[in-house]
Coordinates of C-alpha atoms in Angstrom, one line a residue:
X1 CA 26.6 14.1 -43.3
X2 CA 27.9 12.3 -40.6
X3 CA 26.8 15.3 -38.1
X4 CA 23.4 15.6 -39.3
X5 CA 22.9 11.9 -38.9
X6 CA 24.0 12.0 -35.4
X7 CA 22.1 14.9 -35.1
X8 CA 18.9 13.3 -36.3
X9 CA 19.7 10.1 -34.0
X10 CA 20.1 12.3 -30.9
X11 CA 16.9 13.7 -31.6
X12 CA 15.2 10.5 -31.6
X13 CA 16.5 9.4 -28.5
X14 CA 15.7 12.6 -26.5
X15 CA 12.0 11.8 -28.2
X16 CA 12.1 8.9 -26.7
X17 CA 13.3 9.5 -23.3
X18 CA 10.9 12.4 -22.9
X19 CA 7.7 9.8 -23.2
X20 CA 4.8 11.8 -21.8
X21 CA 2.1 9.7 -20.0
X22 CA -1.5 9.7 -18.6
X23 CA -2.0 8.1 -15.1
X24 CA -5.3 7.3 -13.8
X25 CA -5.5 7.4 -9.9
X26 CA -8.8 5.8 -8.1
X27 CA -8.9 6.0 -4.2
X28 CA -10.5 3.7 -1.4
X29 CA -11.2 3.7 1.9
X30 CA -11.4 0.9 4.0
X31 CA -10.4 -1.6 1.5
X32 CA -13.5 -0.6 -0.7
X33 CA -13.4 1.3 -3.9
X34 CA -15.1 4.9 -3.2
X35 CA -18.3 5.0 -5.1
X36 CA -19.8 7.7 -7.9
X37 CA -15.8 9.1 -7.9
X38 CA -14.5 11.2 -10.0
X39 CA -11.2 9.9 -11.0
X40 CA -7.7 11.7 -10.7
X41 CA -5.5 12.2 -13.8
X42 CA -2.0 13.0 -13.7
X43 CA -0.5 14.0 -17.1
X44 CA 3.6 13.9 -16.6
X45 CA 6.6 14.7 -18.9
X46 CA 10.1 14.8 -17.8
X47 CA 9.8 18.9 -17.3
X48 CA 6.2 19.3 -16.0
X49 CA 3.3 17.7 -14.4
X50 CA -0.8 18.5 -14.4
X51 CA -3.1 17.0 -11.7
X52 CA -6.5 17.3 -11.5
X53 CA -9.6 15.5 -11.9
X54 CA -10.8 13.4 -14.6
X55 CA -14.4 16.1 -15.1
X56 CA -11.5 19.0 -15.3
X57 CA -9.9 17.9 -18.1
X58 CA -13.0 16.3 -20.0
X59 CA -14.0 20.3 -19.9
X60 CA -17.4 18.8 -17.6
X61 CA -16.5 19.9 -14.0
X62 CA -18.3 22.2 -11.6
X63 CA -16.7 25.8 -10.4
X64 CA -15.0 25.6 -8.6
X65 CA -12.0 23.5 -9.8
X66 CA -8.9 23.3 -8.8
X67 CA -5.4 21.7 -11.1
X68 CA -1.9 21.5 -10.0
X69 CA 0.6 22.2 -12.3
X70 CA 4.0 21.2 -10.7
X71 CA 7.6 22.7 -12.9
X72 CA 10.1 20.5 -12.8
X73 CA 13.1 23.2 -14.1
X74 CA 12.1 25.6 -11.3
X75 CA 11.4 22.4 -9.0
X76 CA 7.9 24.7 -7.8
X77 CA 4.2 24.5 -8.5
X78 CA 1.1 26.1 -9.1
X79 CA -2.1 25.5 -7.7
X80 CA -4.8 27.1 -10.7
X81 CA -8.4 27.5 -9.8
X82 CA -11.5 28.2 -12.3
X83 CA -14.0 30.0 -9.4
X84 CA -16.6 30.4 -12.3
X85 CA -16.7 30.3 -16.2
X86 CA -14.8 33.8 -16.1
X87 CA -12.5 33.7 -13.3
X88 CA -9.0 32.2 -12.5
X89 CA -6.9 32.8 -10.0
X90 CA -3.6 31.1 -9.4
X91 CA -0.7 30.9 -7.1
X92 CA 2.8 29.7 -7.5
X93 CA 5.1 27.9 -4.8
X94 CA 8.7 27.6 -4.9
X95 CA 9.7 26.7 -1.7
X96 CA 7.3 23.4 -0.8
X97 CA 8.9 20.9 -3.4
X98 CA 12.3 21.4 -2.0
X99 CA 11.3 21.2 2.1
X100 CA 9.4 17.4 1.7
X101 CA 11.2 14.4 3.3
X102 CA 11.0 10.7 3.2
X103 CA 12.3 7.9 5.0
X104 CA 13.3 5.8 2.0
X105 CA 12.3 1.5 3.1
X106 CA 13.9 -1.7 1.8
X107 CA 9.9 -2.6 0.9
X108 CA 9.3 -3.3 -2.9
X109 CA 6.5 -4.3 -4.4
X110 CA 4.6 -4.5 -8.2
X111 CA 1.8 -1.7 -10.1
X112 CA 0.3 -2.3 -12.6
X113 CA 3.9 -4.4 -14.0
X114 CA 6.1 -1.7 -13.1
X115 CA 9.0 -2.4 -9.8
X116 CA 8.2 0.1 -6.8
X117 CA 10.0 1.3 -4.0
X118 CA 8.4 2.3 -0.2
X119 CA 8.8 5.5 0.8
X120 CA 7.1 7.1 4.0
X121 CA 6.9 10.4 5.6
X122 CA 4.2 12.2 8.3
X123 CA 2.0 15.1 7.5
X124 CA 0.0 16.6 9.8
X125 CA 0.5 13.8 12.3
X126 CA -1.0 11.1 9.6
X127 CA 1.6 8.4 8.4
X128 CA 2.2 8.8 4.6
X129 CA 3.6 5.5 2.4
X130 CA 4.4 5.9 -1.0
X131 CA 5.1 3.3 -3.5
X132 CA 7.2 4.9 -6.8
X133 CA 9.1 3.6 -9.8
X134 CA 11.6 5.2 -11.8
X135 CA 11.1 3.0 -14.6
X136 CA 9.6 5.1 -16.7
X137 CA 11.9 8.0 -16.4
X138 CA 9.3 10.1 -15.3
X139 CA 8.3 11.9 -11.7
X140 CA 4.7 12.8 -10.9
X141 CA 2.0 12.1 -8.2
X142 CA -1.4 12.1 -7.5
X143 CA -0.8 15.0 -5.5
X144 CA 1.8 17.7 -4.7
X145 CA 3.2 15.0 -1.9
X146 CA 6.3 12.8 -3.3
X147 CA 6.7 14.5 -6.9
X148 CA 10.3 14.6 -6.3
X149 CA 10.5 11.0 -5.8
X150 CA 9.5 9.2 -9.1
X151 CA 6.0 8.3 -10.4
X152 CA 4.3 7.8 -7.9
X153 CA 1.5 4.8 -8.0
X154 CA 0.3 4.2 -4.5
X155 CA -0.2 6.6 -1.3
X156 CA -1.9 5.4 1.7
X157 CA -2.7 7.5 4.4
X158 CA -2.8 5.9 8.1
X159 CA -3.4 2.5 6.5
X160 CA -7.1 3.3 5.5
X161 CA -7.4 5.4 2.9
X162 CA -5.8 4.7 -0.7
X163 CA -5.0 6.9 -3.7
X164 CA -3.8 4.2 -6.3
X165 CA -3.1 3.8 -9.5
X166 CA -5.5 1.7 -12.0
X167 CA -3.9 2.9 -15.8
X168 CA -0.7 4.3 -17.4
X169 CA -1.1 5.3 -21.2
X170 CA 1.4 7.0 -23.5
X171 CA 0.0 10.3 -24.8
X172 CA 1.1 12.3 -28.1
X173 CA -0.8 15.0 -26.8
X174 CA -0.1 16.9 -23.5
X175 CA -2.7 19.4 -21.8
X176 CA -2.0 22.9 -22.3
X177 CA -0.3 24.8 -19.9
X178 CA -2.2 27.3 -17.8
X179 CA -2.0 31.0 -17.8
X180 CA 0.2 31.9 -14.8
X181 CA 0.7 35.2 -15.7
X182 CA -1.5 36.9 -13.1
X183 CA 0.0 35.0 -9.5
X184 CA -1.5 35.8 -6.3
X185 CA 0.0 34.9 -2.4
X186 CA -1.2 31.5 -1.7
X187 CA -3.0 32.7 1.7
X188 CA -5.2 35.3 -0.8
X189 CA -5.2 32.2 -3.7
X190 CA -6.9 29.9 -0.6
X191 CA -9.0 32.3 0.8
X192 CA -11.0 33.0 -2.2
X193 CA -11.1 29.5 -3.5
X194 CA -12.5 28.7 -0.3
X195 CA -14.7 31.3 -0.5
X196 CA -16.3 30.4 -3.9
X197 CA -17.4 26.6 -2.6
X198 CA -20.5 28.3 -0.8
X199 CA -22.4 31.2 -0.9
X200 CA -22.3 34.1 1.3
X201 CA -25.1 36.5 2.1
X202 CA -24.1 39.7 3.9
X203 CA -26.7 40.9 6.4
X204 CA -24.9 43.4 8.3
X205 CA -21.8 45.1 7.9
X206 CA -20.1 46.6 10.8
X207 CA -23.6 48.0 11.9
X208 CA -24.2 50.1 15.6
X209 CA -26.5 49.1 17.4
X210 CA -26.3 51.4 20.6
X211 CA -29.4 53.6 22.2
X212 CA -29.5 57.0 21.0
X213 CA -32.3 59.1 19.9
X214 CA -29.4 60.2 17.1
X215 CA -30.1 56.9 15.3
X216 CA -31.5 56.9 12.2
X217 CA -33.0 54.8 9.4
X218 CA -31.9 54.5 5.7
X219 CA -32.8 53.6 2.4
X220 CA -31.7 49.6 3.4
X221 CA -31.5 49.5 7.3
X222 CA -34.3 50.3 9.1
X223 CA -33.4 50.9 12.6
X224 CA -35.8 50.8 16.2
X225 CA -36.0 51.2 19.7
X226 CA -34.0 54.1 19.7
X227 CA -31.0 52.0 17.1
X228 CA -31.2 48.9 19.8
X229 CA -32.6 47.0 16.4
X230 CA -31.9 46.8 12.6
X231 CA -34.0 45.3 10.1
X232 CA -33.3 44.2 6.7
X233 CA -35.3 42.4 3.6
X234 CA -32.7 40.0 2.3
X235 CA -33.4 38.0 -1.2
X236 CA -32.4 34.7 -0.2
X237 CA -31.9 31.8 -3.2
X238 CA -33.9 28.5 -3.6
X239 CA -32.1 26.4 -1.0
X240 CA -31.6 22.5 -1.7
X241 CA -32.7 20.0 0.7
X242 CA -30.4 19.1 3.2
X243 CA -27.7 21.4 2.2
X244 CA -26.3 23.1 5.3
X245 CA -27.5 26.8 6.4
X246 CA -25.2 28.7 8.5
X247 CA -25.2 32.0 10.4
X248 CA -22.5 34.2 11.9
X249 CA -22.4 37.6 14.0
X250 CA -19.0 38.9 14.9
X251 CA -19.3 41.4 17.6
X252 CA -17.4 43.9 19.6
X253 CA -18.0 46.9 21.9
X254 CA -18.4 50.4 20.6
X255 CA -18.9 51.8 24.3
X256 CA -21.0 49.6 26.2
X257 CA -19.5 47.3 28.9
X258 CA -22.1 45.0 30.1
X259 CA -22.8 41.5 28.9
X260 CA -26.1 41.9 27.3
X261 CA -28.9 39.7 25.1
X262 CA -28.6 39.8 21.3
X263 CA -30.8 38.0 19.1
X264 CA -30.5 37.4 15.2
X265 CA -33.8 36.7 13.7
X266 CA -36.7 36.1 10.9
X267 CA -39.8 38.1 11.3
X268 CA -42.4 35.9 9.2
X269 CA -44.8 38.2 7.2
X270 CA -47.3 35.4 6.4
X271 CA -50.2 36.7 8.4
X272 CA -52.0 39.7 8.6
X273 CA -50.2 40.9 11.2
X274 CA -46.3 40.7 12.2
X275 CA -43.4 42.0 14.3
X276 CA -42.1 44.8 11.8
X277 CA -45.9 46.4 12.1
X278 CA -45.1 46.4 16.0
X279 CA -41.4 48.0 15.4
X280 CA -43.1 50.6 13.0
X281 CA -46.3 51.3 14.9
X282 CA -45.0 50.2 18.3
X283 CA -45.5 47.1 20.8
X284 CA -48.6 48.1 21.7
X285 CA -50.3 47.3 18.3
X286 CA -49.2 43.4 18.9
X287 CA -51.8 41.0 20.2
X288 CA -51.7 40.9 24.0
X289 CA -50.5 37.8 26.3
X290 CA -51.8 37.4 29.8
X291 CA -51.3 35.1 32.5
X292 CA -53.1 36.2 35.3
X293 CA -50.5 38.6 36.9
X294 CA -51.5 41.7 35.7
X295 CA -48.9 42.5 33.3
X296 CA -49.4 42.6 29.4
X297 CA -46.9 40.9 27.3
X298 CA -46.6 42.0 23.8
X299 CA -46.3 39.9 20.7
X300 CA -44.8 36.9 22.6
X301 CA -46.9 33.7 21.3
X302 CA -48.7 33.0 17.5
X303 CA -52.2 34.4 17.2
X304 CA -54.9 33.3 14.0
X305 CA -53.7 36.4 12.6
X306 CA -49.7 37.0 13.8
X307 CA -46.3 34.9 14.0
X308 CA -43.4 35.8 16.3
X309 CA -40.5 36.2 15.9
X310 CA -38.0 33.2 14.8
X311 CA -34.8 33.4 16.4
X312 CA -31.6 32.0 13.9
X313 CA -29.4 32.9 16.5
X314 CA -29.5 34.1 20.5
X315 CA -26.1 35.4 21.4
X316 CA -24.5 37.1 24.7
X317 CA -22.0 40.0 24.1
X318 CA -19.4 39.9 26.7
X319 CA -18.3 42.5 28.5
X320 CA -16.4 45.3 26.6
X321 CA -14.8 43.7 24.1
X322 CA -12.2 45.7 22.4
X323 CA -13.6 48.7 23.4
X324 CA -11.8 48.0 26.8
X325 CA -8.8 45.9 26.0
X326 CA -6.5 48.6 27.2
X327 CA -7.6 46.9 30.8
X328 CA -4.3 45.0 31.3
X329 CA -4.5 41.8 33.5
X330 CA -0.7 39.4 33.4
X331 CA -0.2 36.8 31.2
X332 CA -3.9 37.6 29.6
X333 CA -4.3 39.0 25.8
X334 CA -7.9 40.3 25.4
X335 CA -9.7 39.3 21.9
X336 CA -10.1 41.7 19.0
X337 CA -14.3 40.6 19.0
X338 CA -16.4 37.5 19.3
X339 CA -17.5 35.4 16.8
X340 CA -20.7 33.6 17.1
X341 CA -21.6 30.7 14.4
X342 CA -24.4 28.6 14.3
X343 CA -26.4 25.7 11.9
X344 CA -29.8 26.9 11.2
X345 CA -30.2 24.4 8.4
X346 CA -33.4 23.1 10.1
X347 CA -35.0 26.5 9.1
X348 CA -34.7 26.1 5.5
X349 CA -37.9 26.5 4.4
X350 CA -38.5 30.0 5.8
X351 CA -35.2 31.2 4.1
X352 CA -35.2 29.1 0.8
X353 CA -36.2 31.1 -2.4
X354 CA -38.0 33.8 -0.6
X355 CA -37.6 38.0 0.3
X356 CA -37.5 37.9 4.1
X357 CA -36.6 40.4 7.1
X358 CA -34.0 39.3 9.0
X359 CA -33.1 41.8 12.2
X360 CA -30.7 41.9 14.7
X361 CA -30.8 42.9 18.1
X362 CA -28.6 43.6 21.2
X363 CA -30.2 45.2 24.6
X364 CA -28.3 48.4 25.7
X365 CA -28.7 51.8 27.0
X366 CA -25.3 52.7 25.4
X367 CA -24.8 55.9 23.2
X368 CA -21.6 53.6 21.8
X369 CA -23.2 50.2 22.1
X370 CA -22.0 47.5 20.1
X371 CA -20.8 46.9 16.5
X372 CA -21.9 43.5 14.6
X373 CA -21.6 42.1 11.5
X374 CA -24.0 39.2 10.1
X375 CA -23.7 36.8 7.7
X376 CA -26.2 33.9 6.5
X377 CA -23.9 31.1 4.6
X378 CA -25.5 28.6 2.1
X379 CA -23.3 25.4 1.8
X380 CA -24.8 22.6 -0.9
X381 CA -25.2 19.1 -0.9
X382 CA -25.1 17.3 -4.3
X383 CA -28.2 14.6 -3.5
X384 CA -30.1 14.1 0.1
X385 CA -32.3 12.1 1.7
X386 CA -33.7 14.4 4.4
X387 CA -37.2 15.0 4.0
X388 CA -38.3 18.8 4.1
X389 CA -39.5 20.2 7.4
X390 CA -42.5 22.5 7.8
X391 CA -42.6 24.9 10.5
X392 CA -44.6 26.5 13.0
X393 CA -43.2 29.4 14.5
X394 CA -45.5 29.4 18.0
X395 CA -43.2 31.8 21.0
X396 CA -40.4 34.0 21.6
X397 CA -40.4 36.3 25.0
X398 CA -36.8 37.5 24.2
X399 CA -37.9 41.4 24.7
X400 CA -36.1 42.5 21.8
X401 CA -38.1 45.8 21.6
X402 CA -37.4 46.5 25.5
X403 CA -36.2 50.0 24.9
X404 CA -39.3 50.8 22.8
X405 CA -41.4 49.4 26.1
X406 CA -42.1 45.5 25.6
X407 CA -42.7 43.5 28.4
X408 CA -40.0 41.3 29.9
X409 CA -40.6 37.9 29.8
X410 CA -42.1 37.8 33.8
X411 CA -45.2 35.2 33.0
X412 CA -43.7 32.6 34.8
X413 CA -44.6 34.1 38.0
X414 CA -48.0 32.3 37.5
X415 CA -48.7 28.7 37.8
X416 CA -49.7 29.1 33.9
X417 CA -46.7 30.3 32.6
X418 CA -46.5 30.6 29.3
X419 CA -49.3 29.0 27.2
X420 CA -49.8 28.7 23.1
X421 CA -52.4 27.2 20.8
X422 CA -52.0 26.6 17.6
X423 CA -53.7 24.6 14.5
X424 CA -52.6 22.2 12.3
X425 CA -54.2 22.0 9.3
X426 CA -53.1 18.3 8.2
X427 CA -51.4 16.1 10.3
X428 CA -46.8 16.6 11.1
X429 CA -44.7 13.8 11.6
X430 CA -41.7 13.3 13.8
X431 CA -42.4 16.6 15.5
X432 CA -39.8 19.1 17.6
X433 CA -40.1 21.7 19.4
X434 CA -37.2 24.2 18.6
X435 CA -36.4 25.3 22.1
X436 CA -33.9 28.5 23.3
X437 CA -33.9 29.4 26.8
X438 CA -32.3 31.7 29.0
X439 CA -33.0 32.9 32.5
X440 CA -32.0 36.4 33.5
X441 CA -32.0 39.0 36.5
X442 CA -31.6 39.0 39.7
X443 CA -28.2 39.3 41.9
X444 CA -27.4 36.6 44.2
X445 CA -30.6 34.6 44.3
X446 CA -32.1 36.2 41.3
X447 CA -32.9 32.7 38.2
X448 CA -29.7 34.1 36.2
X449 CA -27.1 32.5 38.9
X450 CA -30.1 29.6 39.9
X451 CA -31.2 26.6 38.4
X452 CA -34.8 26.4 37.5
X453 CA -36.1 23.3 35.8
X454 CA -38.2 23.9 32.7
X455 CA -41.1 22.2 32.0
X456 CA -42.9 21.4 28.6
X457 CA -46.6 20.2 28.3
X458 CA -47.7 19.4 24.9
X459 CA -51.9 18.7 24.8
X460 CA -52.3 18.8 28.6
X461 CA -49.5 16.6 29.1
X462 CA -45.8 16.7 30.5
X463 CA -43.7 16.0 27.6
X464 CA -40.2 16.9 28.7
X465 CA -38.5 18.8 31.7
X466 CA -34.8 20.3 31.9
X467 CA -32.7 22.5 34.0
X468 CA -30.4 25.1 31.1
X469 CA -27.9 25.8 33.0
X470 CA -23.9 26.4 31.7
X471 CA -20.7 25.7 33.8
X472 CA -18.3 26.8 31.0
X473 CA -18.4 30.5 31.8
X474 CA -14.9 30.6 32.3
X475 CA -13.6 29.5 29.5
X476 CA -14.5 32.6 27.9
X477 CA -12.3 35.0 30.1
X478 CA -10.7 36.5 27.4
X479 CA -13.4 38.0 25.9
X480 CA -14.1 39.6 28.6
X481 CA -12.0 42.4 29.9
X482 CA -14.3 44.6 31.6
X483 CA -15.7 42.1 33.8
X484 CA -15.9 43.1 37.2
X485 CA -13.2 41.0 39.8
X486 CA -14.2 39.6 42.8
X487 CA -12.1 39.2 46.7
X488 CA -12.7 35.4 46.0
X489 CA -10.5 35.6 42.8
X490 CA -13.4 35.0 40.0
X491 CA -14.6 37.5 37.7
X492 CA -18.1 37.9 36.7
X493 CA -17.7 36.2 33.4
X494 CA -16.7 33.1 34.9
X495 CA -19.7 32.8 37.1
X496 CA -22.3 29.8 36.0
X497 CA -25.7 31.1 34.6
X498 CA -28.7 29.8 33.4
X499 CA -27.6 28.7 30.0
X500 CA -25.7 31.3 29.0
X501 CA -22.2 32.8 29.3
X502 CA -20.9 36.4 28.4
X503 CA -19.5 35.7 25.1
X504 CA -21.5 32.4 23.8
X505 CA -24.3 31.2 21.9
X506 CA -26.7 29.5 23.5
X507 CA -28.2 26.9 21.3
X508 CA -31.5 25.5 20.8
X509 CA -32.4 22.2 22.4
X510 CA -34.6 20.1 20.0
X511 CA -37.8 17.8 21.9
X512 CA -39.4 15.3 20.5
X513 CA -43.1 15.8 20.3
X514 CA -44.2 12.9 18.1
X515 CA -46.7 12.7 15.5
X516 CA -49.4 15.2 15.7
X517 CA -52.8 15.4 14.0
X518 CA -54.5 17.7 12.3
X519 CA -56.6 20.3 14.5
X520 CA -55.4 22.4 18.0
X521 CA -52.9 21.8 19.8
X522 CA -51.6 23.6 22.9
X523 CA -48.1 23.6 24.4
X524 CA -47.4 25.1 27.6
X525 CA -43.9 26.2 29.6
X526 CA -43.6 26.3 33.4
X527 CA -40.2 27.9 35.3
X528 CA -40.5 28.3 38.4
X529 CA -38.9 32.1 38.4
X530 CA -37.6 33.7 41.5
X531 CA -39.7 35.8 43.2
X532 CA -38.8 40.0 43.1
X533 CA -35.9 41.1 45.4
X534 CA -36.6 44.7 46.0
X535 CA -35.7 46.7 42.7
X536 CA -34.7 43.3 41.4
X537 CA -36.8 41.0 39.3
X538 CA -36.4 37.7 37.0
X539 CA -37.3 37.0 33.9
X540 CA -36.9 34.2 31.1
X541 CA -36.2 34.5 27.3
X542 CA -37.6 31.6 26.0
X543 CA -38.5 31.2 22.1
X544 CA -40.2 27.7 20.4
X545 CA -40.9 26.3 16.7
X546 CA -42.7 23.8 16.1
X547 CA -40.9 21.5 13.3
X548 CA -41.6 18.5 11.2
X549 CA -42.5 15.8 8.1

C-alpha cells in the first residue's frame, strides 16, 4: 500500500513538473509594435518544443509554412515545411543546438512577472541579447537561437529589432508531433522551400544557339537565322500589381569565343503584323525604316499595323566561357558560365495572364555557339499601391535576325537618326521611356571603345542627352578566358565600351517624359556614330518603350 501510494504521489509530482506552456511572441522594430503581424507561438514541454506562427497552428496559413520542432532528449531539431496542401518536406539537425554560445551577463530584469537573466552572443556579425528564466522549468525560444538556455522571453537584435514575449498560458493539450519519417539534407530541405515562395517559369533549358544550317525546329522550339534564334509561346499566370518579375539566362560557350550581343525578348502579337511573321517569312516582309542613307532597316520602329520587339533582357557573352577554361593564366580560376538576372517588373502587363513568345537570341557564326538557359520568376506581393503601367513598345535596332540578313543598326549616320511616331489614344501619365543602348564596331576609333552622347527628342524637343558608356570591364576577367592579351598588360575584356562589358547586362535607363496627351507623338534619337574605317563600320543597338499611368 505504502508503494503504490508513493507511487501515485511521484506521479503527481512528475505531472507537475512537466507543465507544458503556450508562449506568445510579438516583435518590433524601432520601438514600434510591427503592424498586421502574424504572431509567433512557441508550445514547450520539458522534452520538446514547436515554433511557428500563430496562422500555422490555427490551420489558416499560406504554403509555404515553415515549424520548428526542437528535441530536447536528442538535444537536435527539425525544421518541417508544408510547400502545398500535399507536400512536406523536413530536415533534421543534430549538431546546431550543441555548437551555440553565449556570454552569460550580471543584467536581470522582469517578463511578464517572471525573473530573467541577459545573455548575449553574435550571429552573422549582428549582436544577439537574450533575456531567459528558468522559473518555469521549461527551455524554449522564439527561434532555434538560445533553446538551450531556458525560456526564452526577449531577443533583440542590434538594439532595433525585438522578438518579445506578450503571454504565457498553461495548456492540457500539446500540438501533435510532425511526421519526420521522411528527412532530407538541410541544403536540399532549403533549396526547395526556397523554391516554393515564388514561381518559376522555364523558358529555355540548356538550348544551342550557334549558326548551322543543321539547326532545326521542333514541336516547342522554333529556331531561326540558321539556330542564332529560339522562339517559344509561354502561358504566363495573371500577375499581381506590383509583385516583382524577374528574368535570368545562364550562359556558356559551346564553341564560340567572341564576346557577342544576346537579347531575351517578347514579340507582341497585337497587330496585324509582328516579328515572328518576319523570322517565318523573313526580314524582308517587315515594314521598312529609312533615314536618308540609302540603307533599309527592317522591322526597327512601331508601324499602325506592327510592334517590335520588347527586349526583357540585353546581355553580352564573354569570351569563351567554359568552353576555353583549359586556358590557364596564375592565380586566375575561370567561371563554370555567366549568370545574367534582371527586374522586368515594369513589363507586367505584357506578361500577366496572357500566351506570349518570348525568344532568345545571341549573334554568332559558330557551328558550337553558345548554350543558355532562361527563366522568367514571378515573386508576389500581398497588397500594393503601384498603379498599373500601360505600354507602348515603339524601337528596337538590336539586329537579332542579322544572320538571316537584317540591317544593322547604321541610321545614325544621318542627321535624323532614328525617328518614331506613335498615337495615343487617351492621354499617359508620368511617362518613361524604357531606354537600352549599346554602341558597337569599330577597332580603335570605331563608337564601341568611344563615347558618343545620345540624344532624345520627344515632340520636336530635346528631352534628355547621355553618354552610355561602362568602366567596369575589368571586373569581369574571369569570365573571360579567351580574351585576347595585349603588350600593355590588359586584355580585351577589360577594355571600357560603350555601355557594355563582355559578360554583363546592360540595363535600361528609364527618362522621364511627363504627361502626354492623347493623339501623335514623335520621339527621336541622335548618336553621332563614327564614320566607316575601311572594312570597319559602327553601329548602335538601341531599343525604347514608352511606359505609364
Amino acid at each position: 500500500m505504502k508503494k503504490l501510494l508513493l507511487f501515485v504521489l511521484l506521479l503527481v509530482c512528475g505531472n507537475a513538473i512537466s507543465q507544458d506552456y503556450k508562449i506568445t511572441y510579438l516583435k518590433s522594430s524601432n520601438g514600434s509594435l510591427i503592424e498586421n503581424q502574424d504572431p509567433i507561438l512557441a508550445f514547450t514541454s520539458s522534452e520538446v518544443t514547436q515554433i511557428g506562427s500563430q496562422s500555422i497552428f490555427n490551420g489558416k496559413a499560406d504554403f509555404p509554412n515553415e515549424i520548428i520542432f526542437v528535441d530536447r532528449r536528442t538535444n537536435s531539431f527539425s525544421q518541417v515545411a508544408n510547400l502545398d496542401a500535399t507536400k512536406t518536406i523536413n530536415s533534421k539537425d543534430s549538431v546546431s543546438l550543441g555548437k551555440q554560445t553565449f556570454e552569460y551577463l550580471n543584467d536581470t530584469k522582469k517578463i511578464l512577472g517572471y525573473n530573467c537573466k541577459k545573455a548575449k552572443t553574435i550571429v552573422n556579425s549582428n549582436n544577439i541579447e537574450l533575456w531567459y528564466t528558468n522559473e518555469l522549468k521549461v527551455k524554449g525560444a522564439p527561434t532555434i537561437l538560445g533553446q538551450n538556455l531556458g525560456l526564452v522571453l526577449e531577443m533583440v537584435r542590434n538594439g532595433n529589432f525585438v522578438i518579445k514575449a506578450t503571454n504565457i498560458e498553461k495548456i492540457k493539450m500539446f500540438p501533435t508531433d510532425p511526421d519526420l519519417s521522411k528527412s532530407i539534407d538541410m541544403l536540399t530541405y532549403k533549396d526547395l522551400l526556397w523554391k516554393s515562395r515564388f514561381t518559376t517559369i522555364n523558358v529555355f533549358k540548356d538550348q544551342i544557339i550557334n549558326f548551322s544550317s543543321e539547326s532545326k525546329s521542333n514541336d516547342s522550339i522554333l529556331r531561326f537565322a540558321n539556330g542564332t534564334i529560339a522562339v517559344r509561346k509561354i502561358r504566363i499566370p495573371e500577375i499581381k500589381v506590383g509583385s516583382q518579375i524577374f528574368v535570368d539566362v545562364t550562359e556558356q560557350s559551346n564553341g564560340d569565343a567572341y564576346d557577342r550581343t544576346g537579347s531575351f525578348f517578347i514579340i507582341p502579337n497585337n497587330k496585324t503584323l509582328s516579328f515572328l511573321d518576319g523570322l517565318q517569312n523573313g526580314a524582308k516582309t517587315l515594314p521598312i525604316y529609312n533615314n536618308g542613307n540609302g540603307k533599309e532597316y527592317q522591322g526597327v520602329v512601331a508601324t499602325e499595323n506592327y510592334n517590335p520587339i520588347v527586349e526583357l533582357m540585353r546581355f553580352f557573352t564573354p569570351f569563351g566561357v567554359k568552353q576555353y577554361n583549359n586556358l590557364q593564366l596564375k592565380d586566375k580560376t575561370w567561371t563554370e558560365n555567366v549568370l545574367y538576372r534582371q527586374d522586368v517588373s515594369d513589363l507586367r502587363s505584357l506578361l500577366s495572364n496572357q500566351e506570349v513568345w518570348i525568344g532568345i537570341n545571341i549573334g554568332n557564326y559558330d557551328k558550337g555557339g553558345h548554350k543558355v538557359s532562361a527563366n522568367i520568376t514571378i515573386h508576389n506581393e500581398e497588397e500594393s499601391k503601384v498603379t498599373p503601367k500601360q505600354i507602348v513598345p515603339l524601337f528596337c535596332t538590336n539586329n537579332i535576325m542579322k544572320m538571316a540578313g537584317q540591317e544593322y543598326g547604321t541610321m545614325f549616320s544621318s542627321d535624323k537618326g532614328l525617328e518614331v511616331t506613335f498615337k495615343l489614344d487617351k492621354p499617359m501619365k508620368n511617362c518613361k521611356l524604357r531606354y537600352i543602348t549599346t554602341g558597337h564596331g569599330g577597332w580603335e576609333n570605331g563608337d564601341e571603345f568611344v563615347p558618343k552622347k545620345n540624344t532624345i527628342f520627344l515632340d520636336g524637343k530635346e528631352t534628355f542627352s547621355f553618354t552610355p558608356w561602362r568602366l567596369d570591364c575589368g571586373s569581369y576577367r574571369l569570365s573571360n578566358p579567351a580574351s585576347g592579351n595585349f603588350p600593355n598588360g590588359l586584355s580585351s575584356s577589360d577594355y571600357s565600351r560603350a555601355n557594355w562589358c563582355p559578360g554583363t547586362v546592360t540595363n535600361p535607363i528609364f527618362i522621364d517624359l511627363g504627361d502626354l496627351e492623347a493623339g501623335n507623338h514623335n520621339i527621336q534619337i541622335k548618336i553621332p556614330q563614327g564614320l566607316p574605317e575601311g572594312s570597319s563600320f559602327s553601329s548602335w543597338n538601341i531599343s525604347g518603350v514608352l511606359l505609364g499611368e
